[in-house]
Amino acid sequence: MTTVVLTDVLSVPPGSSAEVVADGKIFAVFNVDGTFHVIDGICPHAGGPLGKGKLHGNTVTCPWHGWQFDVSTGQHCLNHRLCQIKYDARIEEGKVVVDIGD
C-alpha cells in the first residue's frame, strides 16, 4: 500500500468538499460534520468533478449533470449497481491521508 497525503484538514471545513490530484489520481474529499470521506473524484456519467459538487449531508451532487452519490459509501443514490471507489480516510498530523494500491 502507498500512503497518499491529500490535503490539510483545515482546507476542507465541515460541510465542504475539495478536488485533489495526487499520485496520478483525482480524489474527492468531503468533510461531513468533522468526519472525512474520500471517493474517486471522477463521476462515471461524463467525467464530472465530484470534489467540486454540492455536498448536502452525506450526499454529493455532481455539478455537471446532477448525479448523486453517498460520500460515506461511494454508492450512487438511485442506481445501486453504480458505486465509486471509496478510500478509507484518516487524519495524520493535520492532513487527510488515504492508502492506495496493492
PDB file of C-alpha atoms in Angstrom:
ATOM      1  CA  MET A   1       0.000   0.000   0.000  1.00  0.00           C
ATOM      2  CA  THR A   2       1.044   3.551  -0.703  1.00  0.00           C
ATOM      3  CA  THR A   3       0.015   6.308   1.691  1.00  0.00           C
ATOM      4  CA  VAL A   4      -1.052   9.472  -0.123  1.00  0.00           C
ATOM      5  CA  VAL A   5      -1.375  12.857   1.577  1.00  0.00           C
ATOM      6  CA  LEU A   6      -4.377  14.655   0.092  1.00  0.00           C
ATOM      7  CA  THR A   7      -4.902  17.973   1.882  1.00  0.00           C
ATOM      8  CA  ASP A   8      -4.765  19.886   5.149  1.00  0.00           C
ATOM      9  CA  VAL A   9      -7.717  19.237   7.453  1.00  0.00           C
ATOM     10  CA  LEU A  10      -8.304  22.987   7.775  1.00  0.00           C
ATOM     11  CA  SER A  11      -8.616  23.352   3.980  1.00  0.00           C
ATOM     12  CA  VAL A  12     -11.871  21.364   3.988  1.00  0.00           C
ATOM     13  CA  PRO A  13     -14.158  22.729   6.707  1.00  0.00           C
ATOM     14  CA  PRO A  14     -17.298  20.824   7.787  1.00  0.00           C
ATOM     15  CA  GLY A  15     -19.935  20.737   5.047  1.00  0.00           C
ATOM     16  CA  SER A  16     -17.456  21.299   2.238  1.00  0.00           C
ATOM     17  CA  SER A  17     -15.505  19.330  -0.331  1.00  0.00           C
ATOM     18  CA  ALA A  18     -12.316  19.525  -2.336  1.00  0.00           C
ATOM     19  CA  GLU A  19     -10.926  18.077  -5.531  1.00  0.00           C
ATOM     20  CA  VAL A  20      -7.386  16.822  -5.028  1.00  0.00           C
ATOM     21  CA  VAL A  21      -4.981  15.464  -7.628  1.00  0.00           C
ATOM     22  CA  ALA A  22      -2.377  13.192  -6.074  1.00  0.00           C
ATOM     23  CA  ASP A  23      -0.382  10.170  -7.191  1.00  0.00           C
ATOM     24  CA  GLY A  24      -1.864  10.421 -10.693  1.00  0.00           C
ATOM     25  CA  LYS A  25      -5.459  10.172  -9.478  1.00  0.00           C
ATOM     26  CA  ILE A  26      -8.307  12.615  -8.859  1.00  0.00           C
ATOM     27  CA  PHE A  27      -9.826  12.330  -5.396  1.00  0.00           C
ATOM     28  CA  ALA A  28     -12.967  13.937  -3.988  1.00  0.00           C
ATOM     29  CA  VAL A  29     -12.525  14.808  -0.299  1.00  0.00           C
ATOM     30  CA  PHE A  30     -15.574  15.563   1.861  1.00  0.00           C
ATOM     31  CA  ASN A  31     -15.929  16.775   5.438  1.00  0.00           C
ATOM     32  CA  VAL A  32     -19.271  15.672   6.877  1.00  0.00           C
ATOM     33  CA  ASP A  33     -19.586  17.129  10.376  1.00  0.00           C
ATOM     34  CA  GLY A  34     -15.880  16.614  11.064  1.00  0.00           C
ATOM     35  CA  THR A  35     -15.664  13.135   9.527  1.00  0.00           C
ATOM     36  CA  PHE A  36     -13.653  12.918   6.319  1.00  0.00           C
ATOM     37  CA  HIS A  37     -14.705  10.766   3.377  1.00  0.00           C
ATOM     38  CA  VAL A  38     -12.770  10.225   0.151  1.00  0.00           C
ATOM     39  CA  ILE A  39     -14.096   8.754  -3.095  1.00  0.00           C
ATOM     40  CA  ASP A  40     -12.914   8.615  -6.693  1.00  0.00           C
ATOM     41  CA  GLY A  41     -13.296  12.188  -7.909  1.00  0.00           C
ATOM     42  CA  ILE A  42     -14.484  11.454 -11.454  1.00  0.00           C
ATOM     43  CA  CYS A  43     -18.210  10.975 -11.981  1.00  0.00           C
ATOM     44  CA  PRO A  44     -18.830   7.848 -14.099  1.00  0.00           C
ATOM     45  CA  HIS A  45     -21.561   9.569 -16.124  1.00  0.00           C
ATOM     46  CA  ALA A  46     -19.489  12.108 -18.053  1.00  0.00           C
ATOM     47  CA  GLY A  47     -16.313  12.643 -16.057  1.00  0.00           C
ATOM     48  CA  GLY A  48     -17.621  15.496 -13.914  1.00  0.00           C
ATOM     49  CA  PRO A  49     -15.643  16.707 -10.879  1.00  0.00           C
ATOM     50  CA  LEU A  50     -17.347  15.224  -7.812  1.00  0.00           C
ATOM     51  CA  GLY A  51     -14.997  17.127  -5.497  1.00  0.00           C
ATOM     52  CA  LYS A  52     -16.474  20.344  -6.862  1.00  0.00           C
ATOM     53  CA  GLY A  53     -20.046  19.188  -6.358  1.00  0.00           C
ATOM     54  CA  LYS A  54     -22.545  20.406  -3.786  1.00  0.00           C
ATOM     55  CA  LEU A  55     -22.486  18.488  -0.501  1.00  0.00           C
ATOM     56  CA  HIS A  56     -25.722  18.123   1.454  1.00  0.00           C
ATOM     57  CA  GLY A  57     -25.386  15.800   4.430  1.00  0.00           C
ATOM     58  CA  ASN A  58     -23.699  12.658   3.095  1.00  0.00           C
ATOM     59  CA  THR A  59     -24.812  13.283  -0.496  1.00  0.00           C
ATOM     60  CA  VAL A  60     -22.735  14.974  -3.175  1.00  0.00           C
ATOM     61  CA  THR A  61     -24.335  16.170  -6.396  1.00  0.00           C
ATOM     62  CA  CYS A  62     -22.121  16.234  -9.470  1.00  0.00           C
ATOM     63  CA  PRO A  63     -22.015  19.804 -10.794  1.00  0.00           C
ATOM     64  CA  TRP A  64     -22.242  18.717 -14.429  1.00  0.00           C
ATOM     65  CA  HIS A  65     -25.396  16.578 -14.653  1.00  0.00           C
ATOM     66  CA  GLY A  66     -26.713  16.106 -11.134  1.00  0.00           C
ATOM     67  CA  TRP A  67     -25.745  12.515 -10.437  1.00  0.00           C
ATOM     68  CA  GLN A  68     -25.720  11.925  -6.674  1.00  0.00           C
ATOM     69  CA  PHE A  69     -23.524   9.725  -4.516  1.00  0.00           C
ATOM     70  CA  ASP A  70     -23.369   8.901  -0.815  1.00  0.00           C
ATOM     71  CA  VAL A  71     -19.860  10.052   0.106  1.00  0.00           C
ATOM     72  CA  SER A  72     -19.703   7.681   3.087  1.00  0.00           C
ATOM     73  CA  THR A  73     -20.092   4.597   0.870  1.00  0.00           C
ATOM     74  CA  GLY A  74     -19.489   5.761  -2.713  1.00  0.00           C
ATOM     75  CA  GLN A  75     -22.914   4.368  -3.652  1.00  0.00           C
ATOM     76  CA  HIS A  76     -24.959   6.104  -6.370  1.00  0.00           C
ATOM     77  CA  CYS A  77     -28.208   7.328  -4.809  1.00  0.00           C
ATOM     78  CA  LEU A  78     -30.566   5.868  -7.446  1.00  0.00           C
ATOM     79  CA  ASN A  79     -28.705   3.072  -9.223  1.00  0.00           C
ATOM     80  CA  HIS A  80     -27.301   0.564  -6.748  1.00  0.00           C
ATOM     81  CA  ARG A  81     -25.187  -1.050  -9.481  1.00  0.00           C
ATOM     82  CA  LEU A  82     -23.021   2.099  -9.544  1.00  0.00           C
ATOM     83  CA  CYS A  83     -20.514   2.681  -6.807  1.00  0.00           C
ATOM     84  CA  GLN A  84     -17.491   4.975  -6.730  1.00  0.00           C
ATOM     85  CA  ILE A  85     -14.231   3.681  -5.294  1.00  0.00           C
ATOM     86  CA  LYS A  86     -14.148   4.641  -1.624  1.00  0.00           C
ATOM     87  CA  TYR A  87     -10.905   5.227   0.217  1.00  0.00           C
ATOM     88  CA  ASP A  88     -10.572   4.953   3.987  1.00  0.00           C
ATOM     89  CA  ALA A  89      -9.568   8.446   5.048  1.00  0.00           C
ATOM     90  CA  ARG A  90      -7.675   9.174   8.223  1.00  0.00           C
ATOM     91  CA  ILE A  91      -6.018  12.183   9.798  1.00  0.00           C
ATOM     92  CA  GLU A  92      -2.250  12.221  10.334  1.00  0.00           C
ATOM     93  CA  GLU A  93      -0.507  15.338  11.619  1.00  0.00           C
ATOM     94  CA  GLY A  94      -3.334  17.610  10.471  1.00  0.00           C
ATOM     95  CA  LYS A  95      -3.523  16.080   6.969  1.00  0.00           C
ATOM     96  CA  VAL A  96      -6.152  13.918   5.294  1.00  0.00           C
ATOM     97  CA  VAL A  97      -4.449  10.755   4.036  1.00  0.00           C
ATOM     98  CA  VAL A  98      -5.519   7.553   2.274  1.00  0.00           C
ATOM     99  CA  ASP A  99      -3.854   4.306   1.294  1.00  0.00           C
ATOM    100  CA  ILE A 100      -3.977   3.255  -2.354  1.00  0.00           C
ATOM    101  CA  GLY A 101      -2.668   0.370  -4.400  1.00  0.00           C
ATOM    102  CA  ASP A 102      -1.799  -3.189  -3.535  1.00  0.00           C
TER     103      ASP A 102
END
